[in-house]
Coordinates of C-alpha atoms and ligand atoms in Angstrom, one line a residue:
M1 CA 30.8 10.5 -0.2
N2 CA 27.1 12.5 -0.6
I3 CA 24.2 10.6 -1.0
C4 CA 20.6 11.9 -2.2
I5 CA 17.7 10.6 -1.8
I6 CA 14.7 11.4 -3.5
G7 CA 11.4 10.7 -1.2
S8 CA 11.3 9.6 2.6
G9 CA 8.7 6.8 2.3
L10 CA 9.6 3.3 3.7
T11 CA 12.2 2.8 0.6
G12 CA 13.8 5.9 0.9
L13 CA 14.3 5.5 4.9
S14 CA 15.2 2.1 4.6
A15 CA 18.1 2.9 2.8
A16 CA 18.9 5.7 4.7
F17 CA 19.2 3.7 7.7
S18 CA 20.8 0.9 6.2
L19 CA 24.1 3.5 4.7
K20 CA 23.9 6.1 7.5
D21 CA 26.9 4.8 9.1
E22 CA 29.0 4.9 6.0
F23 CA 27.7 7.8 4.3
N24 CA 26.6 11.4 4.5
I25 CA 22.7 11.2 3.6
E26 CA 20.2 13.7 2.5
I27 CA 16.6 12.6 2.2
F28 CA 14.5 15.4 0.1
E29 CA 10.9 15.0 0.4
K30 CA 8.1 17.3 -0.9
R31 CA 5.4 16.8 1.5
Q32 CA 5.7 18.5 5.0
K33 CA 6.1 15.1 6.9
S34 CA 7.9 11.8 6.2
G35 CA 6.7 7.9 5.8
G36 CA 4.9 8.6 2.1
C37 CA 2.0 6.0 1.6
L38 CA 3.3 5.0 5.3
S39 CA 2.5 8.4 6.5
S40 CA 0.3 8.9 9.5
S41 CA -1.6 12.0 11.6
K42 CA -3.1 12.6 14.6
T43 CA -6.1 11.3 16.4
K44 CA -7.1 12.6 19.7
K45 CA -5.2 9.6 20.8
G46 CA -2.2 8.7 19.1
Y47 CA -1.6 8.6 15.3
I48 CA -3.4 6.7 12.7
E49 CA -2.1 6.1 9.2
D50 CA -3.3 8.3 6.2
F51 CA -3.8 4.8 4.4
Y52 CA -5.0 1.5 6.3
H53 CA -1.5 -0.7 6.8
H54 CA -1.1 -4.1 8.0
F55 CA 1.6 -6.6 7.4
F56 CA 1.9 -10.5 7.1
E57 CA 3.8 -13.2 8.7
G58 CA 6.2 -13.6 5.6
D59 CA 6.9 -10.3 5.6
E60 CA 10.7 -10.9 7.0
K61 CA 12.3 -7.6 6.2
L62 CA 9.8 -5.5 7.9
I63 CA 9.4 -7.6 10.7
S64 CA 13.4 -8.0 11.4
L65 CA 13.3 -3.9 11.1
I66 CA 10.7 -3.7 13.7
E67 CA 12.7 -6.0 16.0
E68 CA 16.1 -3.8 15.4
L69 CA 13.9 -1.0 16.4
G70 CA 13.5 -2.3 19.6
L71 CA 9.6 -2.4 18.6
K72 CA 9.3 -6.1 19.2
K73 CA 6.9 -6.1 21.9
D74 CA 4.7 -3.4 20.0
M75 CA 4.1 -6.0 17.4
E76 CA 1.0 -7.7 17.7
W77 CA -0.9 -10.4 15.7
L78 CA -5.0 -9.8 14.6
R79 CA -7.6 -11.1 13.1
G80 CA -9.0 -9.6 10.0
S81 CA -12.6 -10.2 9.3
T82 CA -13.9 -9.7 5.7
G83 CA -17.0 -9.3 3.7
Y84 CA -19.2 -7.5 0.9
H85 CA -21.4 -4.8 1.3
V86 CA -24.4 -5.8 -1.0
N87 CA -27.7 -4.7 -1.7
G88 CA -27.2 -2.2 1.3
K89 CA -26.0 -4.8 3.8
N90 CA -22.8 -6.3 5.0
E91 CA -22.5 -9.8 4.3
P92 CA -19.7 -11.4 6.4
L93 CA -17.6 -13.8 4.4
T94 CA -15.2 -14.7 7.0
T95 CA -15.8 -18.5 8.2
I96 CA -17.0 -21.3 6.5
A97 CA -20.4 -21.1 7.6
E98 CA -20.8 -17.5 6.5
I99 CA -19.3 -18.1 3.0
I100 CA -21.7 -21.2 2.6
K101 CA -24.7 -19.0 3.6
Y102 CA -23.7 -15.9 1.0
P103 CA -26.5 -15.6 -1.2
Y104 CA -24.7 -13.7 -4.2
M105 CA -22.8 -16.8 -5.3
S106 CA -24.1 -20.3 -6.6
F107 CA -22.7 -23.1 -4.4
L108 CA -20.4 -24.5 -7.5
D109 CA -18.6 -21.1 -7.9
K110 CA -18.1 -21.0 -4.1
F111 CA -16.5 -24.3 -4.6
R112 CA -14.4 -23.4 -7.5
L113 CA -13.1 -19.8 -5.8
G114 CA -12.2 -22.5 -2.8
M115 CA -10.0 -24.7 -4.9
L116 CA -8.5 -21.6 -6.6
T117 CA -7.3 -20.1 -3.1
L118 CA -6.0 -23.6 -1.8
K119 CA -3.5 -24.0 -4.5
S120 CA -2.7 -20.2 -5.5
D121 CA 0.7 -20.4 -3.8
R122 CA 1.4 -23.2 -6.3
Y123 CA 1.2 -21.3 -9.4
D124 CA 4.3 -20.0 -11.2
I125 CA 3.8 -15.9 -10.9
N126 CA 6.5 -15.5 -14.0
K127 CA 3.9 -17.5 -16.2
L128 CA 1.1 -15.1 -15.3
D129 CA 2.6 -11.9 -15.9
G130 CA 1.1 -12.3 -19.6
I131 CA -2.2 -13.0 -18.8
T132 CA -4.7 -11.1 -17.5
A133 CA -6.6 -12.0 -14.1
R134 CA -10.2 -11.9 -16.2
E135 CA -8.8 -14.4 -18.7
F136 CA -6.8 -16.4 -15.8
I137 CA -10.1 -16.5 -13.5
E138 CA -12.7 -17.4 -16.3
N139 CA -10.3 -20.1 -17.6
E140 CA -9.8 -21.5 -14.1
C141 CA -12.9 -20.8 -12.2
G142 CA -15.5 -19.8 -15.0
K143 CA -17.1 -16.5 -15.7
G144 CA -19.5 -16.2 -12.8
V145 CA -17.0 -16.6 -10.4
Y146 CA -14.9 -13.5 -12.1
S147 CA -18.4 -11.3 -12.3
S148 CA -19.6 -12.2 -9.0
F149 CA -16.6 -12.2 -6.7
F150 CA -13.5 -10.7 -8.6
E151 CA -14.7 -7.9 -11.0
P152 CA -15.5 -5.6 -8.3
L153 CA -12.4 -6.0 -6.5
L154 CA -10.7 -5.4 -9.6
K155 CA -12.8 -2.2 -10.6
S156 CA -12.2 -0.7 -7.2
K157 CA -8.6 -1.3 -7.2
S158 CA -7.6 -0.5 -10.8
G159 CA -10.4 1.0 -12.4
E160 CA -10.2 1.6 -16.3
Y161 CA -7.1 -0.9 -16.1
S162 CA -8.5 -3.9 -14.3
D163 CA -9.2 -5.8 -18.0
L164 CA -5.5 -5.3 -18.2
V165 CA -4.1 -6.2 -14.9
S166 CA -2.2 -9.4 -14.9
A167 CA -3.0 -12.6 -13.4
A168 CA 0.5 -12.8 -11.3
W169 CA -0.7 -9.5 -9.4
L170 CA -4.2 -11.3 -8.5
V171 CA -2.8 -14.9 -7.9
S172 CA -0.1 -13.2 -5.6
R173 CA -2.6 -11.2 -3.8
I174 CA -5.0 -14.5 -3.3
A175 CA -1.8 -16.2 -1.9
I176 CA -0.9 -13.7 0.4
R177 CA -4.3 -13.3 1.9
S178 CA -5.0 -17.0 2.3
N179 CA -3.9 -17.5 5.7
R180 CA -7.3 -17.7 7.3
K181 CA -8.3 -19.4 10.1
S182 CA -11.8 -19.3 11.5
G183 CA -11.5 -16.0 13.2
G184 CA -10.2 -14.1 9.9
E185 CA -7.0 -13.4 8.3
K186 CA -4.3 -13.4 10.7
L187 CA -2.4 -9.7 10.2
G188 CA 0.1 -8.0 11.9
Y189 CA 0.1 -4.3 13.5
L190 CA 2.2 -1.9 15.7
K191 CA 0.2 -1.4 19.2
S192 CA 1.5 2.6 18.6
G193 CA 0.6 2.2 14.9
F194 CA 3.4 2.7 12.1
Q195 CA 4.5 6.4 13.0
T196 CA 6.3 4.5 15.9
L197 CA 8.6 2.8 13.1
I198 CA 8.7 6.1 10.6
S199 CA 9.7 8.4 13.6
L200 CA 12.4 5.7 15.1
L201 CA 13.9 5.5 11.7
E202 CA 13.9 9.1 11.6
D203 CA 15.7 9.8 14.7
E204 CA 18.3 6.8 13.7
I205 CA 19.3 8.8 10.1
S206 CA 19.3 12.1 12.1
R207 CA 21.1 11.0 15.1
S208 CA 24.1 9.2 12.6
G209 CA 23.9 12.9 10.7
G210 CA 21.6 12.3 8.1
T211 CA 19.4 15.1 7.1
I212 CA 15.5 14.9 6.0
H213 CA 14.3 18.1 3.8
T214 CA 10.7 17.8 4.4
N215 CA 8.6 20.2 2.2
T216 CA 11.6 20.1 -0.4
P217 CA 10.6 18.9 -3.9
V218 CA 13.2 17.6 -5.8
E219 CA 12.7 19.9 -8.8
Q220 CA 15.7 19.5 -11.3
I221 CA 18.7 17.2 -11.3
A222 CA 21.3 17.3 -13.8
R223 CA 24.9 15.7 -14.3
S224 CA 27.9 17.0 -12.7
E225 CA 31.5 16.1 -13.5
N226 CA 31.7 13.7 -10.5
G227 CA 27.9 13.1 -9.6
W228 CA 24.7 15.2 -9.8
I229 CA 23.3 18.3 -9.2
V230 CA 20.0 18.0 -7.3
N231 CA 18.3 21.6 -6.7
G232 CA 21.6 23.1 -7.4
R233 CA 23.5 21.2 -4.9
E234 CA 26.0 18.9 -5.9
F235 CA 26.0 15.0 -4.7
D236 CA 28.1 11.7 -5.4
I237 CA 25.1 9.4 -5.9
I238 CA 21.5 9.9 -6.3
I239 CA 18.8 7.0 -5.4
N240 CA 15.8 7.5 -7.0
T241 CA 12.3 6.3 -4.9
I242 CA 9.6 8.2 -6.6
N243 CA 7.7 6.6 -10.1
P244 CA 11.1 6.6 -12.7
E245 CA 8.5 8.4 -15.1
K246 CA 8.0 11.6 -13.1
F247 CA 12.2 11.4 -12.0
H248 CA 12.5 11.0 -15.9
R249 CA 10.7 14.6 -16.2
I250 CA 13.1 16.4 -13.9
G251 CA 16.1 15.4 -15.6
G252 CA 16.8 11.5 -14.9
P253 CA 17.2 8.7 -17.5
D254 CA 14.2 8.1 -19.6
L255 CA 13.0 4.4 -18.7
G256 CA 9.7 4.6 -20.7
K257 CA 6.0 4.9 -19.4
Y258 CA 4.9 3.7 -15.7
T259 CA 1.1 3.4 -15.4
Y260 CA 0.6 4.1 -11.6
Q261 CA -2.7 4.9 -9.7
G262 CA -3.8 7.3 -7.4
A263 CA -5.2 6.4 -3.7
A264 CA -7.7 8.7 -1.9
C265 CA -8.5 7.7 1.3
M266 CA -10.8 9.2 4.2
T267 CA -10.3 8.3 7.6
L268 CA -13.4 9.2 9.8
G269 CA -14.3 9.1 13.6
L270 CA -17.8 7.6 13.9
K271 CA -19.8 7.3 17.3
R272 CA -20.7 4.1 16.4
D273 CA -19.6 1.1 14.2
V274 CA -21.4 0.7 10.9
L275 CA -19.8 -2.6 9.6
D276 CA -21.4 -5.4 12.3
G277 CA -17.9 -5.5 13.7
L278 CA -16.3 -6.5 10.1
Y279 CA -12.4 -5.1 9.5
W280 CA -12.6 -5.3 5.5
V281 CA -15.7 -5.1 3.5
N282 CA -15.7 -4.2 0.0
M283 CA -18.3 -2.5 -1.7
K284 CA -20.1 -4.5 -4.4
D285 CA -22.6 -1.9 -4.7
N286 CA -21.6 1.1 -7.1
A287 CA -20.3 3.4 -4.6
P288 CA -17.3 6.5 -4.6
Y289 CA -15.2 4.2 -2.6
G290 CA -14.2 0.2 -3.2
A291 CA -13.8 -0.7 0.4
V292 CA -14.5 0.4 4.0
I293 CA -12.1 -0.7 6.6
G294 CA -13.1 -0.5 10.2
H295 CA -10.0 0.0 11.8
T296 CA -11.3 -0.3 15.4
N297 CA -13.1 -3.6 14.6
F298 CA -9.3 -4.5 14.0
V299 CA -7.5 -3.3 16.6
P300 CA -9.3 -2.6 19.8
Y301 CA -11.7 0.3 20.0
E302 CA -10.1 1.5 23.5
R303 CA -7.0 2.6 21.7
Y304 CA -9.1 5.3 19.6
D305 CA -12.2 5.7 22.0
E306 CA -14.1 6.3 18.8
H307 CA -14.9 4.1 15.7
I308 CA -12.4 4.6 13.0
V309 CA -13.0 3.8 9.4
Y310 CA -11.4 4.3 6.4
L311 CA -13.1 4.9 3.1
A312 CA -10.6 3.8 0.5
S313 CA -10.7 4.6 -3.4
Y314 CA -8.3 4.2 -6.5
Y315 CA -7.9 6.5 -9.7
S316 CA -6.1 7.0 -12.5
G317 CA -5.1 10.4 -13.9
K318 CA -6.3 13.0 -12.0
T319 CA -8.1 13.1 -8.9
P320 CA -11.6 13.1 -9.5
D321 CA -13.8 16.5 -8.5
E322 CA -15.2 17.0 -5.6
L323 CA -14.2 13.5 -4.6
Q324 CA -14.2 13.8 -0.7
E325 CA -18.0 15.7 -0.6
K326 CA -18.8 12.8 -2.6
M327 CA -17.8 10.1 -0.6
L328 CA -18.5 11.8 2.7
D329 CA -22.4 12.1 1.4
D330 CA -22.7 8.8 -0.3
F331 CA -21.6 7.4 2.9
K332 CA -23.8 9.2 5.0
N333 CA -26.7 8.0 2.7
R334 CA -25.7 4.4 2.5
F335 CA -24.7 3.7 6.1
N336 CA -27.7 5.9 7.6
L337 CA -25.3 8.0 9.6
N338 CA -27.0 11.5 10.9
E339 CA -24.5 14.4 10.9
D340 CA -23.6 14.2 14.7
E341 CA -22.3 10.4 14.1
I342 CA -19.3 11.7 12.6
L343 CA -16.9 13.3 14.5
W344 CA -14.5 14.0 12.1
N345 CA -13.0 13.4 8.7
R346 CA -10.3 14.1 6.5
I347 CA -8.9 12.9 3.5
F348 CA -4.9 11.7 2.2
I349 CA -4.4 11.8 -1.3
E350 CA -1.6 10.2 -3.5
D351 CA -1.1 10.5 -7.3
D352 CA 1.8 7.5 -7.3
A353 CA -0.2 5.2 -4.8
G354 CA 1.6 2.1 -6.7
P355 CA 2.3 1.2 -10.5
V356 CA -0.8 -1.0 -12.0
Y357 CA 0.4 -4.3 -12.8
T358 CA -0.6 -4.7 -16.1
T359 CA 0.5 -7.4 -18.5
G360 CA 3.9 -7.7 -19.3
Y361 CA 5.0 -5.3 -16.1
R362 CA 7.8 -7.7 -15.1
S363 CA 9.7 -6.8 -18.3
K364 CA 9.4 -3.2 -17.3
I365 CA 11.1 -3.8 -13.6
P366 CA 14.1 -1.3 -14.0
G367 CA 17.4 -2.7 -12.5
Y368 CA 19.1 -1.4 -9.4
C369 CA 21.4 0.9 -11.2
I370 CA 20.8 2.9 -14.5
E371 CA 23.3 5.2 -15.6
G372 CA 24.6 6.2 -12.6
V373 CA 21.4 6.2 -10.8
Y374 CA 20.1 4.1 -8.0
Y375 CA 16.6 2.8 -8.3
A376 CA 14.7 1.7 -5.5
G377 CA 10.9 2.0 -4.6
M378 CA 7.3 0.6 -5.5
F379 CA 8.6 -0.5 -9.4
S380 CA 11.1 -2.5 -7.9
E381 CA 11.5 -6.2 -8.3
T382 CA 10.9 -6.6 -4.5
N383 CA 7.9 -5.4 -4.8
Y384 CA 6.7 -6.7 -8.0
P385 CA 3.8 -8.4 -8.3
E386 CA 1.9 -6.2 -5.3
R387 CA 3.7 -3.5 -3.8
S388 CA 4.1 -3.6 0.2
M389 CA 6.3 -2.5 3.1
E390 CA 8.4 -5.3 2.7
G391 CA 8.9 -4.9 -0.5
S392 CA 9.9 -1.3 -0.2
I393 CA 12.6 -1.8 2.6
A394 CA 13.8 -4.9 0.4
A395 CA 14.3 -2.6 -2.4
G396 CA 15.7 0.2 0.0
K397 CA 18.0 -2.5 1.4
V398 CA 19.1 -3.8 -2.1
V399 CA 20.2 -0.7 -3.3
A400 CA 21.9 0.1 -0.2
D401 CA 24.1 -3.3 -0.2
E402 CA 25.1 -2.3 -3.8
I403 CA 26.0 1.1 -3.0
R404 CA 28.5 0.0 0.1
S405 CA 29.4 -2.9 -2.4
T406 CA 30.8 -0.3 -4.9
Y407 CA 32.2 2.4 -2.7
S408 CA 32.7 1.5 0.8
N409 CA 36.2 1.2 0.4
D410 CA 36.5 4.8 -1.0
Ligands
LIG501 C1 -3.8 2.7 -0.1 C2 -2.7 1.9 0.5 C3 -2.7 0.8 1.3 C4 -1.7 0.2 1.8 N1 -1.7 -1.1 2.5 C5 -0.6 -1.7 2.6 C6 -0.7 -2.8 3.6 O1 -1.4 -2.9 4.0 N2 0.6 -3.4 3.9 C7 1.9 -3.3 3.2 O2 2.5 -4.1 3.2 N3 1.6 -2.2 2.2 C8 0.7 -1.6 2.1 N4 0.7 -0.4 1.1 C9 1.9 -0.7 0.4 C10 2.8 0.3 1.1 O3 2.4 1.5 1.6 C11 4.1 0.9 0.3 O4 4.6 -0.2 -0.7 C12 5.6 1.5 0.9 O5 4.8 2.2 1.5 C13 5.9 2.6 -0.6 O6 7.4 3.1 0.0 P1 8.0 3.9 -1.3 O7 9.0 4.6 0.1 O8 8.3 2.9 -1.8 O9 7.0 5.1 -1.9 P2 6.2 6.3 -1.4 O10 5.8 5.8 0.1 O11 5.3 6.3 -2.2 O12 7.5 7.0 -0.9 C14 8.0 8.1 -2.1 C15 7.8 9.2 -1.3 O13 8.6 10.3 -2.1 C16 8.1 11.6 -2.0 N5 7.9 12.4 -3.5 C17 7.4 11.8 -4.7 N6 8.0 13.0 -5.5 C18 8.6 13.9 -5.0 C19 10.2 14.8 -5.7 N7 9.7 15.3 -6.6 N8 10.7 15.1 -4.6 C20 10.7 15.1 -3.0 N9 10.1 13.7 -2.8 C21 9.2 13.4 -3.7 C22 6.6 11.5 -1.7 O14 5.8 12.3 -1.5 C23 6.6 10.3 -1.1 O15 6.9 10.7 0.6 C24 -0.7 0.0 0.9 C25 -0.6 1.2 -0.2 C26 -1.4 2.2 -0.1 C27 -1.3 3.2 -1.3

């Protein structure tokens, strides 16, 4: 039985890995490399993810995949410090003492924010799907907490949709990010980077006879008598991992509108640290990026022998014009960097970097099999209300299990 998987991101690779010994697998990938949002590029020493990534202690499926691939020793748990860039300064917000000292929020608002964080894992996420994040925060903590703390985060993450994003998304993010000790949040990473995970998945799939066709966008699909025609070739089963609306445009079933946001992430190699040792700095000041992420303030500097930072930006619709130039100019000026202090920079852009979880998204989550197509991806139940590596691996596994249980005796 021949299975076509559209997309070689973590969902597609996870489904293929799970099915590789029982079915003929062919993955079609439009980019030159696998990995999707978790792809990587070379630096002078090893690889670095094109988009910043880390994982969490509760990511059971990801951790067991890492172990199954023999990467347990590569796994490390690090502390991720955080702060805001405001009025031209990096303000640390990792420890209680730093939060108390932070001058841009009243003591009462800090207390309210602390209480919300403490009870964030006790809310029923399903009940929060119909309420906007703004409404929820203003009701629970007051307008001050929203405008001084959450509004810049939501604006940088969801842009024009920030007032429509559901409280389910926001609260689940707060809950998952509350695993903080005095040195910062406990976050997982692979010492050799996630490229190792992607490469091992590719190797395992090839070893079992599966094929990954990179540089091969799926441009058209159609029903055949017993299955599907994909780019002119016959398959028994399709697993779609891409935006369902785009999949419909190439011939898939119509599941309605899915609003995705794009992500543009610039990676830079620098001669000096501009974040005062912080890992994750959200921009409260207005800039063409919403956060500056100090990768080498998270993993040891010696791993790269240069300071690596990401400038993270989300957008909706078309990629903003001249984004790379705007980001770079702003970054240089804002952080007083001379030309010779920037060793290199590159930008990675993905228009479909994740669905925007606006209110009511829950009712749009597609089933795993619709009109003969298997669906798994960032839009799936396992990725609600925030997409993650864990959710994508889980989605790939769920469809693999469904396919196995339906077709294994064929
Ligand atoms: C900026 C950013 C930071 C993130 N950070 C984290 C993090 O720290 N921790 C975490 O757990 N998760 C993180 N995530 C989420 C995580 O990366 C994703 O959930 C996961 O990688 C998505 O995998 P996927 O396979 O579902 O989708 P994708 O990775 O988007 O894969 C879909 C693939 O389909 C391909 N494709 C699209 N159209 C076609 C076509 N017509 N034909 C063929 N191929 C096609 C695409 O090129 C892509 O390779 C982050 C995501 C982003 C965008």
